[in-house]
């Protein structure tokens, strides 16, 4: 057995996945980043500074919450929610941005670039850049700029430049390409904050480590609250950062099952979805080898999800490995199921979840009823739903 907790190897491989498939000009900067990160990772001063920021700026630890009403209604397992929605800026993305910003400062960089789809990672990047007085350019597809106006405005209020991307489908995949291009030409003064566990090594490892605070806290909290480990973890998977953050500290607990929930969109058979692990195959995208949605000629497919944060044709390489090894299971939830779960959590618990997180809630609802009342499901509530008011209203055909 390979020890999954020490993955990846020094070249960023998780089994056959991951790696560094980039232009020659990026190899050296990525090696320097990996070296700097390897030093910081074990530097007590860096760790203390990161912990202080997580506590005083992000608001950690985030609580876990026993969703008693929802559990009672379902009549099966007890559902606990890890409340990443209570973080500053409203989701788990800030955990990673705080960490990478500290690294940027250490490396003496003056400028931050980032890519964003729904705008959540763009907002978190603009937030940490404002705080550290760094210049910030956020690449965003023109389609996403249109459908995510409030987050575009937020980024501008925080002093960031939103750079429209007009190529391809004008969404996240295209924004990522543009950000990588910018980085190649401005390597000396620029730090590229990638928002999920994708991209070339060391990003999948680095982002995982910064998000693993979710699972470390949750493991202690559930033990303190219930005296036992959960029977299963459930998290939504876009690029996979909130899921791997929850899963990773539990990988060595064989009794804990893990479910990653992809966006099933209009159903896997419709072809309109964003579920590369459930319905894709291995290939190379954005600097790493992983499961993808691509045609036989290697062309990347158009993806669809009601939630912009899950609308991505690839997934982090560590998830590809966890799927093949069988340690984690990956399932898909449709737009409709996610919307139903969204409303149910609003009404049962008084919590308005993000549409992304609603996919995880939907999976918990599916599983809980056939389980016993002394069993535990721990669900990552990756973000709050304030940003999704317009999407919900549009989907339900009701005016805002
Ligand atoms: C961005 C986002 C996601 C998807 O990203 P992952 O890297 O898969 O975690 C999920 N939930 C929320 C609330 C998000 O903002």
Coordinates of C-alpha atoms and ligand atoms in Angstrom, one line a residue:
X1 CA 0.0 0.0 0.0
X2 CA 1.2 3.5 -0.8
X3 CA 1.0 5.9 2.1
X4 CA -1.6 8.3 0.9
X5 CA -1.0 10.8 3.7
X6 CA 2.5 11.6 2.5
X7 CA 1.5 11.9 -1.1
X8 CA 2.6 13.3 -3.6
X9 CA 6.2 12.3 -4.4
X10 CA 8.7 15.0 -5.0
X11 CA 7.6 15.5 -8.6
X12 CA 4.0 15.9 -7.6
X13 CA 2.7 12.5 -8.6
X14 CA -0.3 10.9 -6.9
X15 CA 0.1 7.5 -8.5
X16 CA -0.2 8.1 -12.2
X17 CA -1.8 11.5 -11.7
X18 CA -0.6 15.0 -11.0
X19 CA 2.9 16.1 -12.2
X20 CA 4.0 19.3 -14.0
X21 CA 2.8 19.5 -17.6
X22 CA 3.7 23.1 -18.3
X23 CA 5.8 25.3 -20.7
X24 CA 9.6 25.1 -20.1
X25 CA 9.6 28.7 -18.8
X26 CA 7.4 27.7 -15.8
X27 CA 9.5 24.7 -14.6
X28 CA 12.1 26.8 -12.7
X29 CA 9.5 29.1 -11.0
X30 CA 7.5 26.1 -10.0
X31 CA 10.6 24.4 -8.5
X32 CA 11.4 27.6 -6.6
X33 CA 7.8 27.8 -5.3
X34 CA 8.0 24.1 -4.3
X35 CA 11.2 24.7 -2.4
X36 CA 10.0 27.9 -0.7
X37 CA 6.8 26.1 0.3
X38 CA 8.7 23.0 1.6
X39 CA 10.7 25.4 3.9
X40 CA 7.6 27.3 5.1
X41 CA 5.7 24.1 5.8
X42 CA 8.0 23.2 8.6
X43 CA 9.0 26.7 9.7
X44 CA 7.5 27.4 13.2
X45 CA 7.3 31.1 12.5
X46 CA 5.4 30.6 9.3
X47 CA 3.0 28.2 11.0
X48 CA 2.4 30.6 13.9
X49 CA 1.7 33.5 11.5
X50 CA -0.7 31.3 9.5
X51 CA -2.5 30.0 12.6
X52 CA -2.9 33.6 14.0
X53 CA -4.4 34.8 10.6
X54 CA -6.8 31.8 10.5
X55 CA -7.9 32.5 14.1
X56 CA -8.2 36.3 14.0
X57 CA -8.9 37.1 10.4
X58 CA -10.8 34.1 9.1
X59 CA -12.5 33.3 12.4
X60 CA -11.4 29.8 12.9
X61 CA -12.0 27.3 14.2
X62 CA -15.4 27.0 12.4
X63 CA -17.9 25.0 14.5
X64 CA -19.5 21.7 13.7
X65 CA -23.2 21.8 14.1
X66 CA -25.6 18.9 14.8
X67 CA -28.5 19.3 12.3
X68 CA -31.0 17.8 14.6
X69 CA -34.2 18.8 12.9
X70 CA -33.0 17.6 9.5
X71 CA -31.7 14.3 11.0
X72 CA -35.1 13.8 12.8
X73 CA -37.1 14.4 9.7
X74 CA -35.0 11.8 7.7
X75 CA -35.3 9.3 10.6
X76 CA -31.8 7.8 10.0
X77 CA -28.2 8.9 10.6
X78 CA -27.3 12.0 12.6
X79 CA -26.1 14.7 10.2
X80 CA -23.3 17.1 11.4
X81 CA -22.3 20.1 9.4
X82 CA -18.8 21.6 9.3
X83 CA -19.5 25.3 9.1
X84 CA -17.1 26.7 6.5
X85 CA -19.9 29.0 5.5
X86 CA -19.2 31.1 8.7
X87 CA -15.6 32.0 7.5
X88 CA -14.7 35.5 6.5
X89 CA -15.8 36.0 2.9
X90 CA -18.3 33.2 3.2
X91 CA -16.5 30.0 2.2
X92 CA -13.5 27.7 2.6
X93 CA -11.5 29.5 -0.2
X94 CA -10.1 32.1 2.3
X95 CA -8.1 29.3 4.2
X96 CA -6.0 28.7 1.1
X97 CA -5.7 32.4 0.1
X98 CA -4.4 33.4 3.5
X99 CA -1.7 30.7 3.3
X100 CA -0.6 31.5 -0.3
X101 CA -0.6 35.3 0.5
X102 CA 1.8 34.7 3.4
X103 CA 4.0 32.7 1.0
X104 CA 3.9 35.5 -1.6
X105 CA 5.0 38.0 1.0
X106 CA 7.9 35.8 2.1
X107 CA 9.0 35.5 -1.5
X108 CA 8.9 39.3 -1.9
X109 CA 6.3 39.4 -4.6
X110 CA 4.5 42.7 -5.3
X111 CA 1.6 41.4 -7.3
X112 CA -1.1 38.7 -7.0
X113 CA -2.9 37.1 -9.9
X114 CA -5.8 34.7 -9.6
X115 CA -8.5 33.1 -11.8
X116 CA -12.1 32.8 -10.8
X117 CA -15.3 31.2 -12.0
X118 CA -18.2 32.1 -9.6
X119 CA -16.0 34.9 -8.2
X120 CA -15.5 33.4 -4.7
X121 CA -11.8 32.7 -5.2
X122 CA -11.4 36.1 -6.8
X123 CA -13.0 37.8 -3.8
X124 CA -10.8 35.8 -1.4
X125 CA -7.7 36.7 -3.4
X126 CA -8.7 40.3 -3.6
X127 CA -9.3 40.3 0.2
X128 CA -5.8 39.0 1.1
X129 CA -4.2 41.2 -1.5
X130 CA -5.9 44.3 0.0
X131 CA -4.8 43.4 3.5
X132 CA -1.1 42.9 2.5
X133 CA -1.1 45.9 0.2
X134 CA -0.4 43.9 -3.0
X135 CA -1.5 44.7 -6.5
X136 CA -4.2 42.2 -7.6
X137 CA -5.4 41.1 -11.1
X138 CA -8.2 38.5 -11.3
X139 CA -8.9 36.7 -14.6
X140 CA -12.6 36.0 -15.2
X141 CA -14.5 34.7 -18.2
X142 CA -16.9 37.2 -19.8
X143 CA -19.8 34.8 -19.3
X144 CA -19.0 34.5 -15.6
X145 CA -18.6 38.3 -15.3
X146 CA -22.2 38.7 -16.6
X147 CA -23.7 36.1 -14.3
X148 CA -21.7 37.0 -11.1
X149 CA -22.0 40.8 -11.0
X150 CA -22.1 41.1 -7.2
X151 CA -18.8 39.3 -6.8
X152 CA -17.2 41.4 -9.6
X153 CA -18.3 44.5 -7.7
X154 CA -16.9 43.1 -4.5
X155 CA -13.5 42.5 -6.1
X156 CA -13.4 46.1 -7.4
X157 CA -14.3 47.5 -3.9
X158 CA -11.4 45.5 -2.6
X159 CA -9.1 47.2 -5.0
X160 CA -8.6 44.4 -7.5
X161 CA -8.6 44.6 -11.3
X162 CA -11.1 42.2 -12.9
X163 CA -9.6 41.1 -16.3
X164 CA -12.3 39.9 -18.7
X165 CA -11.4 36.7 -20.7
X166 CA -13.1 36.4 -24.1
X167 CA -11.7 33.2 -25.4
X168 CA -13.3 29.7 -25.5
X169 CA -16.6 29.4 -23.6
X170 CA -15.5 32.5 -21.6
X171 CA -15.6 30.6 -18.3
X172 CA -13.3 29.3 -15.6
X173 CA -11.2 27.0 -17.8
X174 CA -10.4 29.9 -20.1
X175 CA -9.6 32.2 -17.2
X176 CA -7.1 29.6 -15.9
X177 CA -5.4 29.5 -19.3
X178 CA -5.1 33.3 -19.3
X179 CA -3.7 33.5 -15.7
X180 CA -1.1 30.9 -16.6
X181 CA -0.1 33.0 -19.6
X182 CA 0.2 36.1 -17.5
X183 CA 2.3 34.3 -14.9
X184 CA 4.8 33.1 -17.6
X185 CA 5.5 36.7 -18.7
X186 CA 5.6 38.3 -15.2
X187 CA 7.2 35.6 -13.1
X188 CA 9.6 37.9 -11.3
X189 CA 7.2 40.1 -9.4
X190 CA 4.0 38.0 -9.6
X191 CA 2.6 35.2 -7.3
X192 CA -0.2 33.1 -8.8
X193 CA -2.8 32.0 -6.2
X194 CA -4.6 29.0 -7.6
X195 CA -8.0 28.5 -6.0
X196 CA -8.3 24.7 -5.9
X197 CA -6.2 21.5 -5.7
X198 CA -5.5 21.5 -9.4
X199 CA -2.7 23.0 -11.6
X200 CA 1.0 21.9 -11.7
X201 CA 2.9 20.6 -8.7
X202 CA 3.2 22.0 -6.0
X203 CA -0.3 23.5 -6.1
X204 CA -2.4 20.4 -5.5
X205 CA -0.3 19.5 -2.4
X206 CA 0.0 23.1 -1.2
X207 CA -3.7 23.9 -1.5
X208 CA -4.6 20.6 0.2
X209 CA -2.3 21.4 3.1
X210 CA -3.9 24.8 3.6
X211 CA -7.4 23.3 3.4
X212 CA -6.6 20.3 5.7
X213 CA -7.3 22.6 8.6
X214 CA -11.0 21.8 7.9
X215 CA -10.5 18.0 8.6
X216 CA -8.1 18.5 11.5
X217 CA -10.6 20.6 13.3
X218 CA -13.5 18.5 12.3
X219 CA -11.9 15.3 13.6
X220 CA -11.2 16.8 17.0
X221 CA -14.6 18.4 17.2
X222 CA -16.6 15.3 16.3
X223 CA -14.6 13.2 18.8
X224 CA -15.2 15.8 21.5
X225 CA -18.9 16.1 20.7
X226 CA -19.9 12.5 20.1
X227 CA -16.9 10.4 21.4
X228 CA -16.5 8.6 18.1
X229 CA -15.5 9.1 14.4
X230 CA -18.1 9.7 11.7
X231 CA -19.3 6.7 9.6
X232 CA -18.9 8.8 6.5
X233 CA -17.7 12.2 5.3
X234 CA -19.5 14.0 2.4
X235 CA -18.2 17.0 0.5
X236 CA -18.9 18.6 -2.9
X237 CA -16.2 18.4 -5.6
X238 CA -15.5 21.1 -8.1
X239 CA -11.7 21.2 -8.3
X240 CA -11.8 19.3 -5.0
X241 CA -10.2 21.6 -2.4
X242 CA -12.9 21.6 0.3
X243 CA -13.4 17.9 -0.1
X244 CA -9.7 17.0 0.2
X245 CA -9.4 19.4 3.1
X246 CA -12.0 17.5 5.0
X247 CA -10.9 14.0 3.8
X248 CA -7.2 14.2 4.3
X249 CA -6.9 14.0 8.1
X250 CA -9.2 10.9 8.0
X251 CA -7.4 8.9 5.4
X252 CA -5.8 6.6 8.0
X253 CA -9.1 5.9 9.7
X254 CA -10.4 2.9 7.8
X255 CA -13.8 3.0 9.4
X256 CA -14.6 6.4 7.9
X257 CA -16.1 6.2 4.4
X258 CA -15.7 9.2 2.1
X259 CA -18.1 10.5 -0.6
X260 CA -17.1 13.3 -3.1
X261 CA -20.1 14.7 -4.8
X262 CA -19.8 16.0 -8.3
X263 CA -22.2 18.2 -10.2
X264 CA -24.6 15.9 -12.2
X265 CA -26.2 19.0 -13.9
X266 CA -29.1 17.8 -16.0
X267 CA -28.1 14.1 -15.4
X268 CA -25.0 12.2 -16.5
X269 CA -26.7 10.6 -19.5
X270 CA -27.7 14.2 -20.8
X271 CA -24.0 15.0 -21.2
X272 CA -24.8 18.4 -19.5
X273 CA -22.9 18.1 -16.3
X274 CA -19.5 18.7 -14.6
X275 CA -18.6 15.2 -13.3
X276 CA -15.2 14.1 -14.6
X277 CA -14.7 11.5 -11.9
X278 CA -18.2 9.9 -12.5
X279 CA -18.2 10.2 -16.3
X280 CA -14.8 11.3 -17.6
X281 CA -11.4 9.7 -18.2
X282 CA -7.7 10.5 -17.6
X283 CA -6.0 13.2 -19.6
X284 CA -3.9 16.3 -19.1
X285 CA -5.3 19.8 -18.3
X286 CA -3.9 22.9 -16.6
X287 CA -0.5 21.4 -15.9
X288 CA -1.6 18.0 -14.3
X289 CA -2.8 14.6 -15.3
X290 CA -6.2 13.7 -13.9
X291 CA -9.8 12.8 -14.8
X292 CA -11.3 15.1 -17.4
X293 CA -14.3 15.7 -19.6
X294 CA -12.9 15.6 -23.1
X295 CA -13.8 14.3 -26.5
X296 CA -11.8 11.5 -28.4
X297 CA -9.7 14.2 -30.1
X298 CA -8.7 15.7 -26.8
X299 CA -11.0 18.7 -27.1
X300 CA -12.3 19.7 -23.6
X301 CA -16.1 19.4 -23.3
X302 CA -18.5 22.2 -22.3
X303 CA -19.5 21.7 -18.7
X304 CA -22.7 22.6 -17.0
X305 CA -23.8 23.0 -13.4
X306 CA -26.4 25.2 -11.7
X307 CA -23.5 26.1 -9.3
X308 CA -20.7 28.1 -11.0
X309 CA -18.2 26.9 -8.4
X310 CA -18.6 23.3 -9.5
X311 CA -18.5 24.1 -13.3
X312 CA -15.0 22.8 -14.2
X313 CA -14.1 20.0 -16.6
X314 CA -11.2 18.7 -14.5
X315 CA -10.6 17.7 -10.9
X316 CA -7.6 17.6 -8.5
X317 CA -5.2 14.7 -9.2
X318 CA -5.3 13.4 -5.6
X319 CA -9.0 12.7 -6.1
X320 CA -8.2 10.8 -9.3
X321 CA -5.9 8.7 -7.2
X322 CA -8.4 8.2 -4.3
X323 CA -11.0 7.2 -6.8
X324 CA -8.8 4.5 -8.5
X325 CA -7.6 3.2 -5.1
X326 CA -11.2 3.0 -3.9
X327 CA -10.4 4.9 -0.7
X328 CA -13.0 7.6 -1.6
X329 CA -16.2 7.2 -3.6
X330 CA -17.4 9.7 -6.2
X331 CA -21.1 10.2 -7.0
X332 CA -23.1 12.9 -8.8
X333 CA -26.1 14.9 -7.8
X334 CA -28.3 16.8 -10.3
X335 CA -29.2 20.5 -10.3
X336 CA -32.7 19.6 -9.2
X337 CA -31.6 17.4 -6.3
X338 CA -29.2 20.2 -5.2
X339 CA -32.0 22.8 -5.3
X340 CA -34.3 20.6 -3.3
X341 CA -31.6 20.1 -0.7
X342 CA -31.0 23.8 -0.7
X343 CA -34.6 24.6 0.3
X344 CA -34.7 21.8 2.8
X345 CA -31.7 23.1 4.7
X346 CA -33.1 26.6 4.7
X347 CA -36.4 25.4 6.2
X348 CA -35.2 22.7 8.5
X349 CA -32.2 24.4 10.0
X350 CA -32.4 28.1 9.2
X351 CA -29.2 27.9 7.2
X352 CA -28.9 29.1 3.6
X353 CA -26.2 27.0 2.0
X354 CA -24.2 27.7 -1.2
X355 CA -25.5 25.9 -4.2
X356 CA -22.1 24.0 -4.3
X357 CA -22.5 22.8 -0.7
X358 CA -26.2 21.9 -1.5
X359 CA -24.9 19.0 -3.6
X360 CA -23.2 17.6 -0.5
X361 CA -26.4 18.1 1.5
X362 CA -28.4 16.3 -1.2
X363 CA -26.1 13.3 -0.9
X364 CA -26.4 13.2 2.9
X365 CA -30.2 13.3 2.5
X366 CA -30.0 10.3 0.1
X367 CA -27.8 8.3 2.5
X368 CA -29.2 9.2 5.9
X369 CA -32.6 7.6 5.7
X370 CA -31.2 4.0 5.2
X371 CA -28.8 4.4 8.1
X372 CA -29.2 3.9 11.8
X373 CA -29.9 6.8 14.3
X374 CA -26.6 6.0 16.1
X375 CA -24.6 6.5 12.9
X376 CA -23.0 9.8 11.9
X377 CA -22.6 11.7 8.6
X378 CA -20.2 14.6 8.6
X379 CA -21.0 17.0 5.8
X380 CA -18.7 19.9 4.7
X381 CA -20.9 23.0 4.4
X382 CA -18.3 24.7 2.2
X383 CA -20.0 28.1 1.8
X384 CA -23.0 30.3 2.4
X385 CA -25.7 30.9 -0.2
X386 CA -25.9 34.7 -0.2
X387 CA -24.1 34.8 -3.6
X388 CA -26.6 32.5 -5.1
X389 CA -29.9 34.4 -4.6
X390 CA -30.1 35.3 -8.3
X391 CA -29.4 31.8 -9.5
X392 CA -32.0 30.3 -7.2
X393 CA -34.6 32.9 -8.2
X394 CA -33.9 32.2 -11.9
X395 CA -34.0 28.4 -11.5
X396 CA -37.3 28.5 -9.7
X397 CA -38.8 31.1 -12.1
X398 CA -39.5 33.5 -9.3
X399 CA -38.5 37.2 -9.2
X400 CA -35.9 38.5 -6.7
Ligands
LIG1 C1 -15.4 27.3 -5.1 C2 -16.3 26.5 -4.2 C3 -16.5 25.1 -4.2 C4 -15.7 24.3 -5.2 O1 -14.3 24.3 -5.1 P1 -13.6 23.0 -4.5 O2 -12.1 23.4 -4.8 O3 -14.1 21.8 -5.1 O4 -13.8 23.1 -3.0 C5 -17.3 24.5 -3.4 N1 -18.1 25.3 -2.5 C6 -18.0 26.6 -2.4 C7 -18.9 27.3 -1.5 C8 -17.1 27.3 -3.3 O5 -17.1 28.6 -3.2

